[in-house]
mmCIF file of C-alpha atoms in Angstrom:
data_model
loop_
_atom_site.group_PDB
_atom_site.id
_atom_site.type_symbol
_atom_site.label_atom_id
_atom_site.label_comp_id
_atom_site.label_asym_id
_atom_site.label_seq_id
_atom_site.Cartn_x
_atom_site.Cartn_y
_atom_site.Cartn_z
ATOM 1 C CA UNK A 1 12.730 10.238 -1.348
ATOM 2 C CA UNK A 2 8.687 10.673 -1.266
ATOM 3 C CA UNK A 3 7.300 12.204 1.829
ATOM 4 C CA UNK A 4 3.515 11.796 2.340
ATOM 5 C CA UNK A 5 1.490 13.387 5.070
ATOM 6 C CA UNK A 6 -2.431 12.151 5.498
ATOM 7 C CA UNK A 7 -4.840 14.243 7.606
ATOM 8 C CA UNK A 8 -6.764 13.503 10.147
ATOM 9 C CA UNK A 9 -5.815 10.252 11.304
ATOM 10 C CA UNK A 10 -9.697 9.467 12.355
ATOM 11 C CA UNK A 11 -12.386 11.040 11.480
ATOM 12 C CA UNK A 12 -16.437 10.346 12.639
ATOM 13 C CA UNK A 13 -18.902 11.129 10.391
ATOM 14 C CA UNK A 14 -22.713 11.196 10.421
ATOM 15 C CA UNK A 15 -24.084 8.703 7.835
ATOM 16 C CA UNK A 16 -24.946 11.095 4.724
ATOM 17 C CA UNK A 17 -22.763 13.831 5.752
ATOM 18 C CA UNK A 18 -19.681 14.040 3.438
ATOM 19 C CA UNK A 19 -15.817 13.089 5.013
ATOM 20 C CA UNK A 20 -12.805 14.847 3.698
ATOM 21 C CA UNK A 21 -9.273 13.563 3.770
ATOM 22 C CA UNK A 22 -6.333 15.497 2.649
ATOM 23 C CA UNK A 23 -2.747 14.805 1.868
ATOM 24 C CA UNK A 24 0.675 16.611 1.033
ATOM 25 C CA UNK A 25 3.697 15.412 -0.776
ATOM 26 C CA UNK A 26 7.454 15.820 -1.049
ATOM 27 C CA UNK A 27 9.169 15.737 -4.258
ATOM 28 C CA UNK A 28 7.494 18.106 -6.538
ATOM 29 C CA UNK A 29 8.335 15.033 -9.992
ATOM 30 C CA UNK A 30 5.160 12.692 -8.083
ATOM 31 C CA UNK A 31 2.719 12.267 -10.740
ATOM 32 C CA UNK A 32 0.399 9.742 -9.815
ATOM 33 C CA UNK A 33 -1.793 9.758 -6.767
ATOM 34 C CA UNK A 34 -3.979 7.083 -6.009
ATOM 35 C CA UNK A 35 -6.178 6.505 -3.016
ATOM 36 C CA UNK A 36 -7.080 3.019 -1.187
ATOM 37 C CA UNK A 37 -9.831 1.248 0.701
ATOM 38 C CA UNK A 38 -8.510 -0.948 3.758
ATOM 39 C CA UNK A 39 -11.208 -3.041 5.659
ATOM 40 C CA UNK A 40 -10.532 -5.030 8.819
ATOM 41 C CA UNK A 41 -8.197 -7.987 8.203
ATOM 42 C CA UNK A 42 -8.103 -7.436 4.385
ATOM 43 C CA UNK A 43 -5.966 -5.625 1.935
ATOM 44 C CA UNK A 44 -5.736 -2.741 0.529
ATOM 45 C CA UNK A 45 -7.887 -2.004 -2.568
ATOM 46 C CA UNK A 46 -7.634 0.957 -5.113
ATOM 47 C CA UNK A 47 -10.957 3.136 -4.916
ATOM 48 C CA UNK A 48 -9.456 6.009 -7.180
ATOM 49 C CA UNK A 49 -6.626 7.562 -9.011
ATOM 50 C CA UNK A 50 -5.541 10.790 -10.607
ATOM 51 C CA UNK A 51 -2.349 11.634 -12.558
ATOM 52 C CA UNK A 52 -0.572 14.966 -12.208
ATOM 53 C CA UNK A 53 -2.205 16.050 -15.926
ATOM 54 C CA UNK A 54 -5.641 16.530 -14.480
ATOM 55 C CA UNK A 55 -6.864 18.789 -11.120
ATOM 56 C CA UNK A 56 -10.189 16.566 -10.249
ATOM 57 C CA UNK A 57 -11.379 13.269 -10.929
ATOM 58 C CA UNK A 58 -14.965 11.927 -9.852
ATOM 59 C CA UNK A 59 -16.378 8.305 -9.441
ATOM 60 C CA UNK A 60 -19.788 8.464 -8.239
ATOM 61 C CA UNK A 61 -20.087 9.696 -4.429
ATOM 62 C CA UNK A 62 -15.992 10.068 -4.543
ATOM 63 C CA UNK A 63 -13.965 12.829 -6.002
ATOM 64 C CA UNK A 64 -10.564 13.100 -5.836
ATOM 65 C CA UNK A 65 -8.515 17.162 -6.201
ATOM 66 C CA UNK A 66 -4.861 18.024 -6.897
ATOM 67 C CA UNK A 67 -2.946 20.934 -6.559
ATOM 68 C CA UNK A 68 0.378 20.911 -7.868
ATOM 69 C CA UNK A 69 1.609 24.185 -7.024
ATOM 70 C CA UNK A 70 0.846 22.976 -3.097
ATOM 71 C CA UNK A 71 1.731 19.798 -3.553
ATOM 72 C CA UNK A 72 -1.510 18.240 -2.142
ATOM 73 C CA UNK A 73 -4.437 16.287 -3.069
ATOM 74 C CA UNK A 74 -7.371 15.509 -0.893
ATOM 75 C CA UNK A 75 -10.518 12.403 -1.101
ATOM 76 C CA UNK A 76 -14.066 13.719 -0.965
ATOM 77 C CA UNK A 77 -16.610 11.109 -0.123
ATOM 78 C CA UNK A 78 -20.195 12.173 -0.443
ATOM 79 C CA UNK A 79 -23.478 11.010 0.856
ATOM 80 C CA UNK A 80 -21.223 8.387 3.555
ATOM 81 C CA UNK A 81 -22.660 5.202 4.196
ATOM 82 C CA UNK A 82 -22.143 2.628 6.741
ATOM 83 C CA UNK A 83 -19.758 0.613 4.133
ATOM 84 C CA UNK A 84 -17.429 3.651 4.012
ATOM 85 C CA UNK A 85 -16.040 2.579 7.090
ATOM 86 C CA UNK A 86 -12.826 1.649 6.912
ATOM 87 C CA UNK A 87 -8.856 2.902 6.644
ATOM 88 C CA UNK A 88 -8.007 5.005 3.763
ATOM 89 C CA UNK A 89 -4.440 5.484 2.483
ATOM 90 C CA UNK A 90 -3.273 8.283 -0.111
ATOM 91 C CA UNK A 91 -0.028 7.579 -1.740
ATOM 92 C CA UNK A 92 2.484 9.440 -4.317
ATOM 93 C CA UNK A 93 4.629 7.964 -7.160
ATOM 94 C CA UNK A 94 6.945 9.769 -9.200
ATOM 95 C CA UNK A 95 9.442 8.508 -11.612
ATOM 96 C CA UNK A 96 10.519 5.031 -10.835
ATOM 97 C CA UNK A 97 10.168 4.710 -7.206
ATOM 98 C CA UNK A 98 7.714 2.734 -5.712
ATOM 99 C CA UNK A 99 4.242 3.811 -4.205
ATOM 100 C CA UNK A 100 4.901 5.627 -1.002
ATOM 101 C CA UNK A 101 1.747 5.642 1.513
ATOM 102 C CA UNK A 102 0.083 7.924 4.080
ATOM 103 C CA UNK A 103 0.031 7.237 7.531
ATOM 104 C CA UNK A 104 -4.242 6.235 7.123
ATOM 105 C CA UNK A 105 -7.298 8.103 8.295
ATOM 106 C CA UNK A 106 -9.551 5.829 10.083
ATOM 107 C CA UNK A 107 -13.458 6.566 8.966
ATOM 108 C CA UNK A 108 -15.968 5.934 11.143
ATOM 109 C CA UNK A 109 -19.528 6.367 9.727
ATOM 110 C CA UNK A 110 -21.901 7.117 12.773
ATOM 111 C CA UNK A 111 -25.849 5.791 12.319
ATOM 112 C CA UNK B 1 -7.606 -13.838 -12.850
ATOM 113 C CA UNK B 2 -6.635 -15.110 -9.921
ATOM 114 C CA UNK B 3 -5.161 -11.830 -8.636
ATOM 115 C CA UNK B 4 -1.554 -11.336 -6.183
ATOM 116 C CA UNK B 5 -1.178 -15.035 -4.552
ATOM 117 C CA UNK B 6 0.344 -14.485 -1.074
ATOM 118 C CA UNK B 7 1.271 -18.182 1.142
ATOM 119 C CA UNK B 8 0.987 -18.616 3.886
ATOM 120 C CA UNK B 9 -1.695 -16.337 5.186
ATOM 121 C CA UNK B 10 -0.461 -16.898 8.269
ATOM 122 C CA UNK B 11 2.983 -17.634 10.007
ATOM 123 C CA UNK B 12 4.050 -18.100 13.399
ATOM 124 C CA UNK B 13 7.675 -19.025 14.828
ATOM 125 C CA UNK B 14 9.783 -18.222 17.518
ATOM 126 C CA UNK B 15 12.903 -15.725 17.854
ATOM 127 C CA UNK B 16 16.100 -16.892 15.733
ATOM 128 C CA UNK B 17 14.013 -18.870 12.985
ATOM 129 C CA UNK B 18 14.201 -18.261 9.577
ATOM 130 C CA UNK B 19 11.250 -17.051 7.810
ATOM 131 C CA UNK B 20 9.854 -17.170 3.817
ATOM 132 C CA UNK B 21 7.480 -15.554 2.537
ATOM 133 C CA UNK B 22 5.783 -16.141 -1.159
ATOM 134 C CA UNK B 23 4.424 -13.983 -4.159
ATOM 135 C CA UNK B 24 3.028 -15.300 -7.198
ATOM 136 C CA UNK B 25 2.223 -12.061 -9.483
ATOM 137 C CA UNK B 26 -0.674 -11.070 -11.649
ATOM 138 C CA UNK B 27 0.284 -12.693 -14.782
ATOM 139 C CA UNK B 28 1.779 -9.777 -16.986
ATOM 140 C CA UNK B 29 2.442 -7.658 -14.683
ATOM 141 C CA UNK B 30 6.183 -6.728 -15.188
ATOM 142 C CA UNK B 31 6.242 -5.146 -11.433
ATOM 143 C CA UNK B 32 6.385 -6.260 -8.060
ATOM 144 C CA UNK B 33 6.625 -4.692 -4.562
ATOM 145 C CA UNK B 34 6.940 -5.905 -1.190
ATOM 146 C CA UNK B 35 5.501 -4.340 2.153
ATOM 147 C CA UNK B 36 5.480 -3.961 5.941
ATOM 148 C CA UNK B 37 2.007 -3.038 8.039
ATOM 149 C CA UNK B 38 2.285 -2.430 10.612
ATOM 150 C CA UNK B 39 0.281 0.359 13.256
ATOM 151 C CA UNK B 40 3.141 2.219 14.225
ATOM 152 C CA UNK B 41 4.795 2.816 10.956
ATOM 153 C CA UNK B 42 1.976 2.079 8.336
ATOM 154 C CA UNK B 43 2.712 0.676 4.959
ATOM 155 C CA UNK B 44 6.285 0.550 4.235
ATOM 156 C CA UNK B 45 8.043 -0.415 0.775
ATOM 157 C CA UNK B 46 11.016 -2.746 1.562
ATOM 158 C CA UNK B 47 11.527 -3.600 -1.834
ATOM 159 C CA UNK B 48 10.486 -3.864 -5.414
ATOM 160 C CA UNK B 49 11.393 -5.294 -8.658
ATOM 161 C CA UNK B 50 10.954 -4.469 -12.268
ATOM 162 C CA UNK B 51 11.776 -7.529 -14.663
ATOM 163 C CA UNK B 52 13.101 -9.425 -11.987
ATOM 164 C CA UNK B 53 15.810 -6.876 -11.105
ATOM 165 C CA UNK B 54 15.775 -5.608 -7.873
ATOM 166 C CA UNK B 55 15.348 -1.887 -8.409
ATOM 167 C CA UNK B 56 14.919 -0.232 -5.206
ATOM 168 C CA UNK B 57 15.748 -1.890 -1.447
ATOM 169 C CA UNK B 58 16.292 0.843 0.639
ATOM 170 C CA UNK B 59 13.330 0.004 2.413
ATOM 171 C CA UNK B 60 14.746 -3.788 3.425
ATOM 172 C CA UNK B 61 15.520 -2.882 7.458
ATOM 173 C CA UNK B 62 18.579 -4.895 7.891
ATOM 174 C CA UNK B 63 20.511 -7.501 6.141
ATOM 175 C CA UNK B 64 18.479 -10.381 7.636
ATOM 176 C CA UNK B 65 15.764 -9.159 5.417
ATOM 177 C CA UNK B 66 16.704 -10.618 1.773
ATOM 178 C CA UNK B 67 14.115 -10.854 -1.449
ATOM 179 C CA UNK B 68 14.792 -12.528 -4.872
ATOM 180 C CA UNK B 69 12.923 -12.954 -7.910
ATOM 181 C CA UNK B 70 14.122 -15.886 -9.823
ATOM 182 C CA UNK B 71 10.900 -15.630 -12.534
ATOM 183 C CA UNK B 72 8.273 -12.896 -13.583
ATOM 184 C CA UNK B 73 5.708 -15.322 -11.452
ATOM 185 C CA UNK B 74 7.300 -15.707 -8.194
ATOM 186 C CA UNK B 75 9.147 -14.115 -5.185
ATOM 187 C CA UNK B 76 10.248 -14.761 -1.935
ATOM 188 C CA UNK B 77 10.962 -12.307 1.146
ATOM 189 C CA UNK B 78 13.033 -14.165 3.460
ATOM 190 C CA UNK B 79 13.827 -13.316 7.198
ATOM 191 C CA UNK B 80 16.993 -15.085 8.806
ATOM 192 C CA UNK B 81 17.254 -14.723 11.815
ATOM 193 C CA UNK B 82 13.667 -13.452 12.519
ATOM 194 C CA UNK B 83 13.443 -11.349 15.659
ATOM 195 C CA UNK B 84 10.106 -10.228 17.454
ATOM 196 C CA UNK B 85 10.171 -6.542 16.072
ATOM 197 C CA UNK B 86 9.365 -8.156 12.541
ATOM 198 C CA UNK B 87 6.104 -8.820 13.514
ATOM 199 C CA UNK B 88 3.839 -7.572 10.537
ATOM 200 C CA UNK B 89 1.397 -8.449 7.802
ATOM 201 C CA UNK B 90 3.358 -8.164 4.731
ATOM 202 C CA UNK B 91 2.276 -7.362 1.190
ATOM 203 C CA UNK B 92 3.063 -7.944 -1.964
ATOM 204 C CA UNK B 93 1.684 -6.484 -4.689
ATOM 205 C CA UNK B 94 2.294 -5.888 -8.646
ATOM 206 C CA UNK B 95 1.577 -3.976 -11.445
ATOM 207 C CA UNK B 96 2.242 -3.189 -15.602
ATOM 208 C CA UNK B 97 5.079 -0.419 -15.579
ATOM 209 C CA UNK B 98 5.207 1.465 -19.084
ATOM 210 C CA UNK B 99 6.093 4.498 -18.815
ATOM 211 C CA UNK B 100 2.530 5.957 -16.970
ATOM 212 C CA UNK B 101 1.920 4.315 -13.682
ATOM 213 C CA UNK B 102 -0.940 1.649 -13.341
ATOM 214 C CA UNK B 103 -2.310 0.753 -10.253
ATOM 215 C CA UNK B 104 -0.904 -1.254 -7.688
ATOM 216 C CA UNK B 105 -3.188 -4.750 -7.074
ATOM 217 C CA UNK B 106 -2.454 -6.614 -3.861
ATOM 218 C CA UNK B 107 -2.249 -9.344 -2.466
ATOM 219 C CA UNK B 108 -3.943 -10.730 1.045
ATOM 220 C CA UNK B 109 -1.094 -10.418 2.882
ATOM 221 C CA UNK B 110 1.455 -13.036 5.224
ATOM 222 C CA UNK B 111 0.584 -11.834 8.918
ATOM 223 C CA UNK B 112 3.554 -12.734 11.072
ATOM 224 C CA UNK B 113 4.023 -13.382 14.511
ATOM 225 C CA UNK B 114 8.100 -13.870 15.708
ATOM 226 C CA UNK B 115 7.712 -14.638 19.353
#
């Protein structure tokens, strides 16, 4: 099955600065990698997405990259605020298994 | 739309007791997944359906863990016996399979406490 690896596990930013996250994947037929937004106590909610046809997809101050050939994708958030803060999962999907999720960075915006 | 209904938000009961959880999908969604949070081991599938057919439970830890769809608008996760190690919040979540993934909408989550 899917194997998903999610880098760094927390990671403190200075509000403004940018945070990166990055992830790799297993099986090489994934083709559909979407990203979610955890806050305390709540679910998990779907910030972004990007299918295996396309190599960068950008929604405001977030931008998400793939590379197929490494088998990893990464989360760019720009211009961090203090409502970034919160748990971010990456996750993979190919054929018909389910979603399979990162382990979770932890972002901390600092004032 | 109401979104993923999850009951109870909450559940607390003691070593041996058998648990059930609830799902009520997004209506036309043809999808639906249950899983585990926890902070050791993250978000873990256990289970999903597609048109009411299980299709995938190798995630379901044991065989006191048992799901069933009986309709496209609601599921149950049932424990029996529960044990403290099940302690969780557990998700369910659906979505419109055709062919090209959609995303994933959850619910708020059962957080349960076996003690």
């Amino acid at each position: 099955g899917e194997n998903v690896e999610q880098h760094p596990s927390t990671l403190s930013v200075q509000e403004g600065d940018s945070a990166v996250i990055k992830c790799t994947y297993s099986d090489s037929a994934s083709n559909y990698f979407p990203w979610y937004k955890q806050e305390l106590g709540k679910r998990p909610q779907l910030i972004i997405d990007i299918r295996s046809n396309v190599g960068e997809k950008k929604d405001q101050r977030i931008a998400v990259t793939l590379n197929k050939t490494a088998k990893h994708f990464s989360l760019h958030i720009t211009e961090t605020q203090p409502e970034d803060s919160a748990v971010y999962f990456c996750a993979a999907r190919g054929g018909a298994d389910g979603l399979t999720f990162g382990k979770g960075t932890h972002l901390i915006i600092q004032p | 739309d109401a979104g993923v209904i999850q009951s109870p938000r909450h559940e607390v009961t003691e070593m041996g007791q058998e648990v059930t959880l609830r799902c009520k999908p997004i209506s036309g969604h043809n999808s639906l997944f249950w899983y585990r949070q926890t902070m050791m081991r993250g978000l873990e599938l256990l289970i999903y359906f597609n048109n009411n057919v299980p299709i995938d439970d190798s995630g379901m830890p044991e065989d006191r863990f048992s799901a069933k769809m009986p309709n496209a608008s609601f599921s149950t996760l049932k424990i029996q016996p529960s044990e403290p190690r099940d302690s969780a919040v557990y998700f369910c979540a659906s979505n419109q399979e055709g062919g090209v993934s959609s995303p994933l909408h959850f619910g708020n989550g059962t957080r349960l406490t076996v003690t």
